[in-house]
mmCIF file of C-alpha atoms in Angstrom:
data_model
loop_
_atom_site.group_PDB
_atom_site.id
_atom_site.type_symbol
_atom_site.label_atom_id
_atom_site.label_comp_id
_atom_site.label_asym_id
_atom_site.label_seq_id
_atom_site.Cartn_x
_atom_site.Cartn_y
_atom_site.Cartn_z
ATOM 1 C CA UNK I 92 -11.906 -8.710 6.674
ATOM 2 C CA UNK I 93 -11.276 -6.132 4.280
ATOM 3 C CA UNK I 94 -8.665 -5.511 2.061
ATOM 4 C CA UNK I 95 -7.948 -2.458 0.446
ATOM 5 C CA UNK I 96 -5.932 0.221 -1.186
ATOM 6 C CA UNK I 97 -7.326 3.103 0.720
ATOM 7 C CA UNK I 98 -9.840 4.451 3.426
ATOM 8 C CA UNK I 99 -12.180 7.552 4.950
ATOM 9 C CA UNK I 100 -14.654 8.593 7.216
ATOM 10 C CA UNK I 101 -17.006 11.291 7.529
ATOM 11 C CA UNK I 102 -17.897 12.683 10.754
ATOM 12 C CA UNK I 103 -21.101 14.802 12.157
ATOM 13 C CA UNK I 104 -23.125 17.674 10.339
ATOM 14 C CA UNK I 105 -21.508 17.513 6.717
ATOM 15 C CA UNK I 106 -19.836 14.241 6.381
ATOM 16 C CA UNK I 107 -22.004 13.885 2.616
ATOM 17 C CA UNK I 108 -20.560 17.259 1.997
ATOM 18 C CA UNK I 109 -16.785 16.590 2.569
ATOM 19 C CA UNK I 110 -17.822 12.624 1.764
ATOM 20 C CA UNK I 111 -18.540 14.969 -2.212
ATOM 21 C CA UNK I 112 -15.323 17.276 -1.807
ATOM 22 C CA UNK I 113 -13.030 14.294 -1.893
ATOM 23 C CA UNK I 114 -14.144 11.949 -4.394
ATOM 24 C CA UNK I 115 -13.010 14.290 -7.598
ATOM 25 C CA UNK I 116 -9.613 13.917 -5.747
ATOM 26 C CA UNK I 117 -10.085 10.289 -5.906
ATOM 27 C CA UNK I 118 -11.868 9.731 -8.885
ATOM 28 C CA UNK I 119 -9.451 6.729 -10.244
ATOM 29 C CA UNK I 120 -10.190 4.595 -7.660
ATOM 30 C CA UNK I 121 -13.645 1.710 -7.200
ATOM 31 C CA UNK I 122 -15.285 3.164 -4.888
ATOM 32 C CA UNK I 123 -17.585 1.546 -1.807
ATOM 33 C CA UNK I 124 -19.626 3.705 0.665
ATOM 34 C CA UNK I 125 -22.016 2.133 3.262
ATOM 35 C CA UNK I 126 -23.351 4.875 5.721
ATOM 36 C CA UNK I 127 -24.868 5.234 9.200
ATOM 37 C CA UNK I 128 -27.395 7.890 10.670
ATOM 38 C CA UNK I 129 -26.048 6.055 14.609
ATOM 39 C CA UNK I 130 -21.777 4.854 14.298
ATOM 40 C CA UNK I 131 -23.979 1.016 14.279
ATOM 41 C CA UNK I 132 -25.083 -0.537 10.894
ATOM 42 C CA UNK I 133 -22.362 -0.521 8.760
ATOM 43 C CA UNK I 134 -24.229 -3.754 6.811
ATOM 44 C CA UNK I 135 -25.169 -3.114 3.915
ATOM 45 C CA UNK I 136 -24.157 0.069 1.872
ATOM 46 C CA UNK I 137 -26.905 3.057 1.739
ATOM 47 C CA UNK I 138 -27.232 5.921 0.043
ATOM 48 C CA UNK I 139 -25.756 8.860 2.430
ATOM 49 C CA UNK I 140 -29.413 10.363 5.026
ATOM 50 C CA UNK I 141 -29.078 14.444 6.288
ATOM 51 C CA UNK I 142 -28.039 13.673 9.611
ATOM 52 C CA UNK I 143 -26.234 15.064 13.205
ATOM 53 C CA UNK I 144 -23.871 12.549 13.221
ATOM 54 C CA UNK I 145 -23.917 10.919 9.415
ATOM 55 C CA UNK I 146 -21.166 8.343 9.278
ATOM 56 C CA UNK I 147 -19.701 7.848 5.592
ATOM 57 C CA UNK I 148 -17.263 4.558 4.823
ATOM 58 C CA UNK I 149 -15.283 4.548 1.170
ATOM 59 C CA UNK I 150 -13.079 1.755 0.379
ATOM 60 C CA UNK I 151 -11.445 1.726 -2.844
ATOM 61 C CA UNK I 152 -10.169 -1.320 -4.972
ATOM 62 C CA UNK I 153 -11.331 -3.615 -1.949
ATOM 63 C CA UNK I 154 -14.554 -6.044 -1.203
ATOM 64 C CA UNK I 155 -16.503 -6.945 1.964
ATOM 65 C CA UNK I 156 -17.662 -5.119 5.614
ATOM 66 C CA UNK I 157 -15.436 -4.282 8.216
ATOM 67 C CA UNK I 158 -12.594 -4.384 10.114
ATOM 68 C CA UNK I 159 -11.497 -3.721 6.633
ATOM 69 C CA UNK I 160 -7.246 -3.148 6.730
ATOM 70 C CA UNK I 161 -4.983 -0.887 4.284
ATOM 71 C CA UNK I 162 -2.069 -2.990 4.622
ATOM 72 C CA UNK I 163 -0.041 -6.237 2.255
ATOM 73 C CA UNK I 164 -2.217 -9.901 0.870
ATOM 74 C CA UNK I 165 0.640 -12.370 1.729
ATOM 75 C CA UNK I 166 -0.261 -15.720 1.169
ATOM 76 C CA UNK I 167 -4.024 -15.264 2.528
ATOM 77 C CA UNK I 168 -2.733 -15.182 5.553
ATOM 78 C CA UNK I 169 -3.775 -11.691 7.800
ATOM 79 C CA UNK I 170 -1.167 -8.962 6.982
ATOM 80 C CA UNK I 171 1.582 -10.975 9.599
ATOM 81 C CA UNK I 172 4.272 -7.914 7.991
ATOM 82 C CA UNK I 173 2.277 -5.448 10.375
ATOM 83 C CA UNK I 174 2.186 -3.456 7.782
ATOM 84 C CA UNK I 175 -1.208 -2.304 8.100
ATOM 85 C CA UNK I 176 -4.506 1.082 9.600
ATOM 86 C CA UNK I 177 -6.843 0.061 10.156
ATOM 87 C CA UNK I 178 -11.064 0.655 11.192
ATOM 88 C CA UNK I 179 -13.516 -1.130 12.770
ATOM 89 C CA UNK I 180 -16.383 -0.323 15.065
ATOM 90 C CA UNK I 181 -16.057 -1.063 18.678
ATOM 91 C CA UNK I 182 -19.048 -0.627 21.405
ATOM 92 C CA UNK I 183 -21.180 1.312 17.997
ATOM 93 C CA UNK I 184 -17.624 3.560 17.932
ATOM 94 C CA UNK I 185 -15.559 3.462 14.909
ATOM 95 C CA UNK I 186 -11.890 2.591 15.601
ATOM 96 C CA UNK I 187 -9.263 3.748 13.501
ATOM 97 C CA UNK I 188 -5.715 2.396 14.014
ATOM 98 C CA UNK I 189 -1.898 2.090 12.485
ATOM 99 C CA UNK I 190 0.755 -0.319 12.613
ATOM 100 C CA UNK I 191 3.798 0.468 15.517
ATOM 101 C CA UNK I 192 6.250 1.845 12.460
ATOM 102 C CA UNK I 193 4.496 3.925 11.022
ATOM 103 C CA UNK I 194 4.757 2.013 7.877
ATOM 104 C CA UNK I 195 0.780 2.886 6.366
ATOM 105 C CA UNK I 196 -0.501 6.136 7.047
ATOM 106 C CA UNK I 197 -3.523 7.088 8.950
ATOM 107 C CA UNK I 198 -4.801 11.313 8.753
ATOM 108 C CA UNK I 199 -7.158 13.103 10.569
ATOM 109 C CA UNK I 200 -8.493 16.498 10.324
ATOM 110 C CA UNK I 201 -7.855 18.813 12.607
ATOM 111 C CA UNK I 202 -11.264 19.496 13.184
ATOM 112 C CA UNK I 203 -11.266 15.316 14.447
ATOM 113 C CA UNK I 204 -14.534 14.615 12.457
ATOM 114 C CA UNK I 205 -12.351 12.859 9.110
ATOM 115 C CA UNK I 206 -10.373 9.680 9.274
ATOM 116 C CA UNK I 207 -8.460 8.884 5.774
ATOM 117 C CA UNK I 208 -5.859 6.715 5.655
ATOM 118 C CA UNK I 209 -4.581 8.781 2.005
ATOM 119 C CA UNK I 210 -4.781 12.415 2.284
ATOM 120 C CA UNK I 211 -5.990 12.835 -0.381
ATOM 121 C CA UNK I 212 -9.720 12.719 1.489
ATOM 122 C CA UNK I 213 -9.244 15.337 3.372
ATOM 123 C CA UNK I 214 -8.371 18.731 2.659
ATOM 124 C CA UNK I 215 -5.400 19.647 -0.089
ATOM 125 C CA UNK I 216 -4.051 21.687 3.068
ATOM 126 C CA UNK I 217 -1.294 20.401 5.200
ATOM 127 C CA UNK I 218 -2.900 23.112 7.872
ATOM 128 C CA UNK I 219 -5.944 21.447 7.244
ATOM 129 C CA UNK I 220 -5.030 17.796 8.859
ATOM 130 C CA UNK I 221 -2.528 15.680 10.812
ATOM 131 C CA UNK I 222 -0.895 12.479 10.383
ATOM 132 C CA UNK I 223 -1.212 10.398 12.997
ATOM 133 C CA UNK I 224 1.385 9.187 15.493
ATOM 134 C CA UNK I 225 2.524 5.385 14.630
ATOM 135 C CA UNK I 226 0.960 2.839 17.426
ATOM 136 C CA UNK I 227 -1.817 4.969 18.807
ATOM 137 C CA UNK I 228 -5.951 3.575 17.763
ATOM 138 C CA UNK I 229 -8.158 6.279 17.758
ATOM 139 C CA UNK I 230 -11.945 6.699 18.941
ATOM 140 C CA UNK I 231 -14.494 8.295 16.905
ATOM 141 C CA UNK I 232 -17.109 8.918 19.280
ATOM 142 C CA UNK I 233 -19.981 11.501 19.321
ATOM 143 C CA UNK I 234 -17.529 13.452 16.150
ATOM 144 C CA UNK I 235 -14.529 13.790 18.127
ATOM 145 C CA UNK I 236 -11.723 11.053 18.627
ATOM 146 C CA UNK I 237 -10.079 10.108 21.203
ATOM 147 C CA UNK I 238 -6.421 8.359 20.490
ATOM 148 C CA UNK I 239 -5.274 5.581 22.338
ATOM 149 C CA UNK I 240 -0.861 4.217 22.753
ATOM 150 C CA UNK I 241 -0.544 0.459 20.447
ATOM 151 C CA UNK I 242 2.619 0.864 22.144
ATOM 152 C CA UNK I 243 6.714 1.130 21.643
ATOM 153 C CA UNK I 244 8.810 -0.270 19.030
ATOM 154 C CA UNK I 245 11.544 -0.583 21.469
ATOM 155 C CA UNK I 246 15.174 1.256 19.545
ATOM 156 C CA UNK I 247 18.232 -0.796 18.960
ATOM 157 C CA UNK I 248 20.456 -0.491 21.484
ATOM 158 C CA UNK I 249 23.594 -0.040 18.079
ATOM 159 C CA UNK I 250 23.635 0.751 14.843
ATOM 160 C CA UNK I 251 25.608 -2.737 14.214
ATOM 161 C CA UNK I 252 22.606 -4.650 16.156
ATOM 162 C CA UNK I 253 20.281 -2.481 14.304
ATOM 163 C CA UNK I 254 21.077 -3.206 10.756
ATOM 164 C CA UNK I 255 22.026 -7.009 11.599
ATOM 165 C CA UNK I 256 18.176 -7.019 12.852
ATOM 166 C CA UNK I 257 17.877 -4.883 9.112
ATOM 167 C CA UNK I 258 18.274 -7.484 7.434
ATOM 168 C CA UNK I 259 17.338 -10.313 9.451
ATOM 169 C CA UNK I 260 14.097 -8.806 8.756
ATOM 170 C CA UNK I 261 14.626 -8.930 5.116
ATOM 171 C CA UNK I 262 15.537 -11.471 5.072
ATOM 172 C CA UNK I 263 12.845 -14.084 6.339
ATOM 173 C CA UNK I 264 10.543 -11.285 4.636
ATOM 174 C CA UNK I 265 12.028 -12.020 1.247
ATOM 175 C CA UNK I 266 12.679 -15.873 1.939
ATOM 176 C CA UNK I 267 8.879 -16.063 2.518
ATOM 177 C CA UNK I 268 7.587 -15.195 -0.611
ATOM 178 C CA UNK I 269 9.657 -16.753 -2.760
ATOM 179 C CA UNK I 270 9.765 -19.806 -0.245
ATOM 180 C CA UNK I 271 8.141 -23.088 -2.257
ATOM 181 C CA UNK I 272 8.666 -21.399 -5.622
ATOM 182 C CA UNK I 273 10.789 -22.285 -8.851
ATOM 183 C CA UNK I 274 11.412 -18.861 -10.656
ATOM 184 C CA UNK I 275 10.873 -16.078 -9.389
ATOM 185 C CA UNK I 276 11.500 -12.042 -11.772
ATOM 186 C CA UNK I 277 12.304 -9.759 -9.436
ATOM 187 C CA UNK I 278 12.202 -5.944 -10.535
ATOM 188 C CA UNK I 279 15.119 -4.876 -11.321
ATOM 189 C CA UNK I 280 16.893 -1.235 -11.271
ATOM 190 C CA UNK I 281 20.434 -2.565 -10.231
ATOM 191 C CA UNK I 282 20.949 0.522 -7.600
ATOM 192 C CA UNK I 283 20.234 -0.213 -3.386
ATOM 193 C CA UNK I 284 16.486 -1.481 -2.786
ATOM 194 C CA UNK I 285 16.447 -4.560 -5.893
ATOM 195 C CA UNK I 286 20.218 -6.023 -5.471
ATOM 196 C CA UNK I 287 18.973 -6.752 -2.077
ATOM 197 C CA UNK I 288 15.832 -7.899 -2.516
ATOM 198 C CA UNK I 289 17.226 -9.921 -5.707
ATOM 199 C CA UNK I 290 20.963 -11.028 -3.658
ATOM 200 C CA UNK I 291 18.108 -12.344 -0.664
ATOM 201 C CA UNK I 292 15.219 -13.855 -2.828
ATOM 202 C CA UNK I 293 18.387 -15.884 -5.550
ATOM 203 C CA UNK I 294 19.590 -17.905 -1.810
ATOM 204 C CA UNK I 295 16.092 -19.667 -1.674
ATOM 205 C CA UNK I 296 14.944 -19.875 -5.321
ATOM 206 C CA UNK I 297 16.173 -19.176 -9.387
ATOM 207 C CA UNK I 298 16.067 -16.225 -10.388
ATOM 208 C CA UNK I 299 15.451 -13.342 -13.274
ATOM 209 C CA UNK I 300 15.760 -9.558 -13.342
ATOM 210 C CA UNK I 301 13.632 -7.543 -14.888
ATOM 211 C CA UNK I 302 14.405 -4.132 -15.577
ATOM 212 C CA UNK I 303 13.336 -1.049 -18.575
ATOM 213 C CA UNK I 304 15.199 2.067 -19.168
ATOM 214 C CA UNK I 305 15.194 4.996 -21.413
ATOM 215 C CA UNK I 306 17.823 5.265 -24.254
ATOM 216 C CA UNK I 307 20.952 7.470 -23.686
ATOM 217 C CA UNK I 308 20.655 6.773 -20.183
ATOM 218 C CA UNK I 309 22.955 4.988 -16.991
ATOM 219 C CA UNK I 310 20.057 2.839 -16.211
ATOM 220 C CA UNK I 311 20.467 0.135 -19.130
ATOM 221 C CA UNK I 312 24.723 -0.130 -18.085
ATOM 222 C CA UNK I 313 24.537 0.175 -14.444
ATOM 223 C CA UNK I 314 21.343 -2.993 -14.817
ATOM 224 C CA UNK I 315 22.861 -5.024 -16.396
ATOM 225 C CA UNK I 316 26.656 -4.075 -14.575
ATOM 226 C CA UNK I 317 25.810 -4.780 -11.327
ATOM 227 C CA UNK I 318 23.062 -8.430 -12.940
ATOM 228 C CA UNK I 319 26.870 -9.410 -13.950
ATOM 229 C CA UNK I 320 27.466 -8.902 -10.587
ATOM 230 C CA UNK I 321 25.049 -10.891 -8.904
ATOM 231 C CA UNK I 322 25.677 -13.637 -11.551
ATOM 232 C CA UNK I 323 21.942 -13.073 -12.524
ATOM 233 C CA UNK I 324 19.952 -13.418 -15.493
ATOM 234 C CA UNK I 325 18.106 -10.375 -16.274
ATOM 235 C CA UNK I 326 15.827 -9.149 -19.438
ATOM 236 C CA UNK I 327 15.120 -5.716 -19.618
ATOM 237 C CA UNK I 328 12.800 -3.191 -21.753
ATOM 238 C CA UNK I 329 13.931 0.316 -23.197
ATOM 239 C CA UNK I 330 11.176 2.348 -22.921
ATOM 240 C CA UNK I 331 9.199 4.430 -26.380
ATOM 241 C CA UNK I 332 8.129 7.201 -26.127
ATOM 242 C CA UNK I 333 4.587 6.507 -26.706
ATOM 243 C CA UNK I 334 4.830 3.234 -23.919
ATOM 244 C CA UNK I 335 6.054 6.906 -21.473
ATOM 245 C CA UNK I 336 1.989 8.824 -23.106
ATOM 246 C CA UNK I 337 0.451 5.802 -22.786
ATOM 247 C CA UNK I 338 1.778 5.553 -19.032
ATOM 248 C CA UNK I 339 1.553 8.906 -17.831
ATOM 249 C CA UNK I 340 -2.186 9.346 -19.382
ATOM 250 C CA UNK I 341 -3.619 6.306 -16.976
ATOM 251 C CA UNK I 342 -1.765 7.663 -14.039
ATOM 252 C CA UNK I 343 0.744 5.231 -13.718
ATOM 253 C CA UNK I 344 4.226 5.374 -12.756
ATOM 254 C CA UNK I 345 6.016 4.924 -16.520
ATOM 255 C CA UNK I 346 8.728 2.388 -15.028
ATOM 256 C CA UNK I 347 7.083 0.489 -13.283
ATOM 257 C CA UNK I 348 4.149 -0.267 -14.730
ATOM 258 C CA UNK I 349 7.114 -0.762 -17.762
ATOM 259 C CA UNK I 350 9.020 -3.577 -15.839
ATOM 260 C CA UNK I 351 6.030 -5.425 -14.453
ATOM 261 C CA UNK I 352 4.856 -5.758 -18.583
ATOM 262 C CA UNK I 353 8.223 -7.041 -19.300
ATOM 263 C CA UNK I 354 8.046 -9.419 -16.389
ATOM 264 C CA UNK I 355 4.730 -10.368 -17.481
ATOM 265 C CA UNK I 356 5.450 -11.008 -21.017
ATOM 266 C CA UNK I 357 8.818 -13.130 -20.105
ATOM 267 C CA UNK I 358 6.190 -15.532 -17.830
ATOM 268 C CA UNK I 359 4.366 -16.525 -20.912
ATOM 269 C CA UNK I 360 7.585 -16.506 -23.616
ATOM 270 C CA UNK I 361 9.250 -18.741 -21.158
ATOM 271 C CA UNK I 362 6.189 -20.879 -19.684
ATOM 272 C CA UNK I 363 5.378 -21.960 -23.429
ATOM 273 C CA UNK I 364 9.094 -22.124 -23.872
ATOM 274 C CA UNK I 365 9.098 -25.317 -21.501
ATOM 275 C CA UNK I 366 5.566 -26.509 -22.670
ATOM 276 C CA UNK I 367 7.381 -27.296 -26.275
#
């Protein structure tokens, strides 16, 4: 199974042209193109051919072949968290689907001739694409898309039971991520989300919080204040104008990239210190 950051399928007449139009919108990704004139053979990459029912598939940042999943890997296991949109072949036809909770997207063009897990592959007009419902799969046969229901998520009886179930899921997810690790670095802003993750992680491993801030912002004091209330150590870094220009030029989010850099630098320093 291939894990990728996105996939797209272009069906029917004009598939090659629609693929080519989409490329500039996703040009920063590494691409792999597979093509078939009958929808049955995606074994090896080949050049697109003009055909009435040409099917072109574009994968991003992944290796391998079908089936392909747009979703996370966890310790080498196949997506136990249930977040995915998938692409596969079934009986000579393309089959795509979306998880029950809708945590990963899956779009279709209104004419049913294009599918993608990243909206940038399709027309930039909101009216030209549809976000397909969660919990459904789509079979593309004869340049059309058919829908079948995979299932539905049972809604909680009350807000209290929903909160309890959510807390249990978060706790279980974080525990699986950090269990067995002696020391874990957590990207930390002092907000609710990162505080919950840090709190849960600290119940199963030693934790160091890593954060970034810009001079004069409230993030610096807030993150340190919340870290103290959680009783967890923290390392942080101030963003400079040069950092922001550099991260913006590379199309990355400044805070997430800088936080990752801060965590990485701390891990290297900590590893060096322990070897002394």
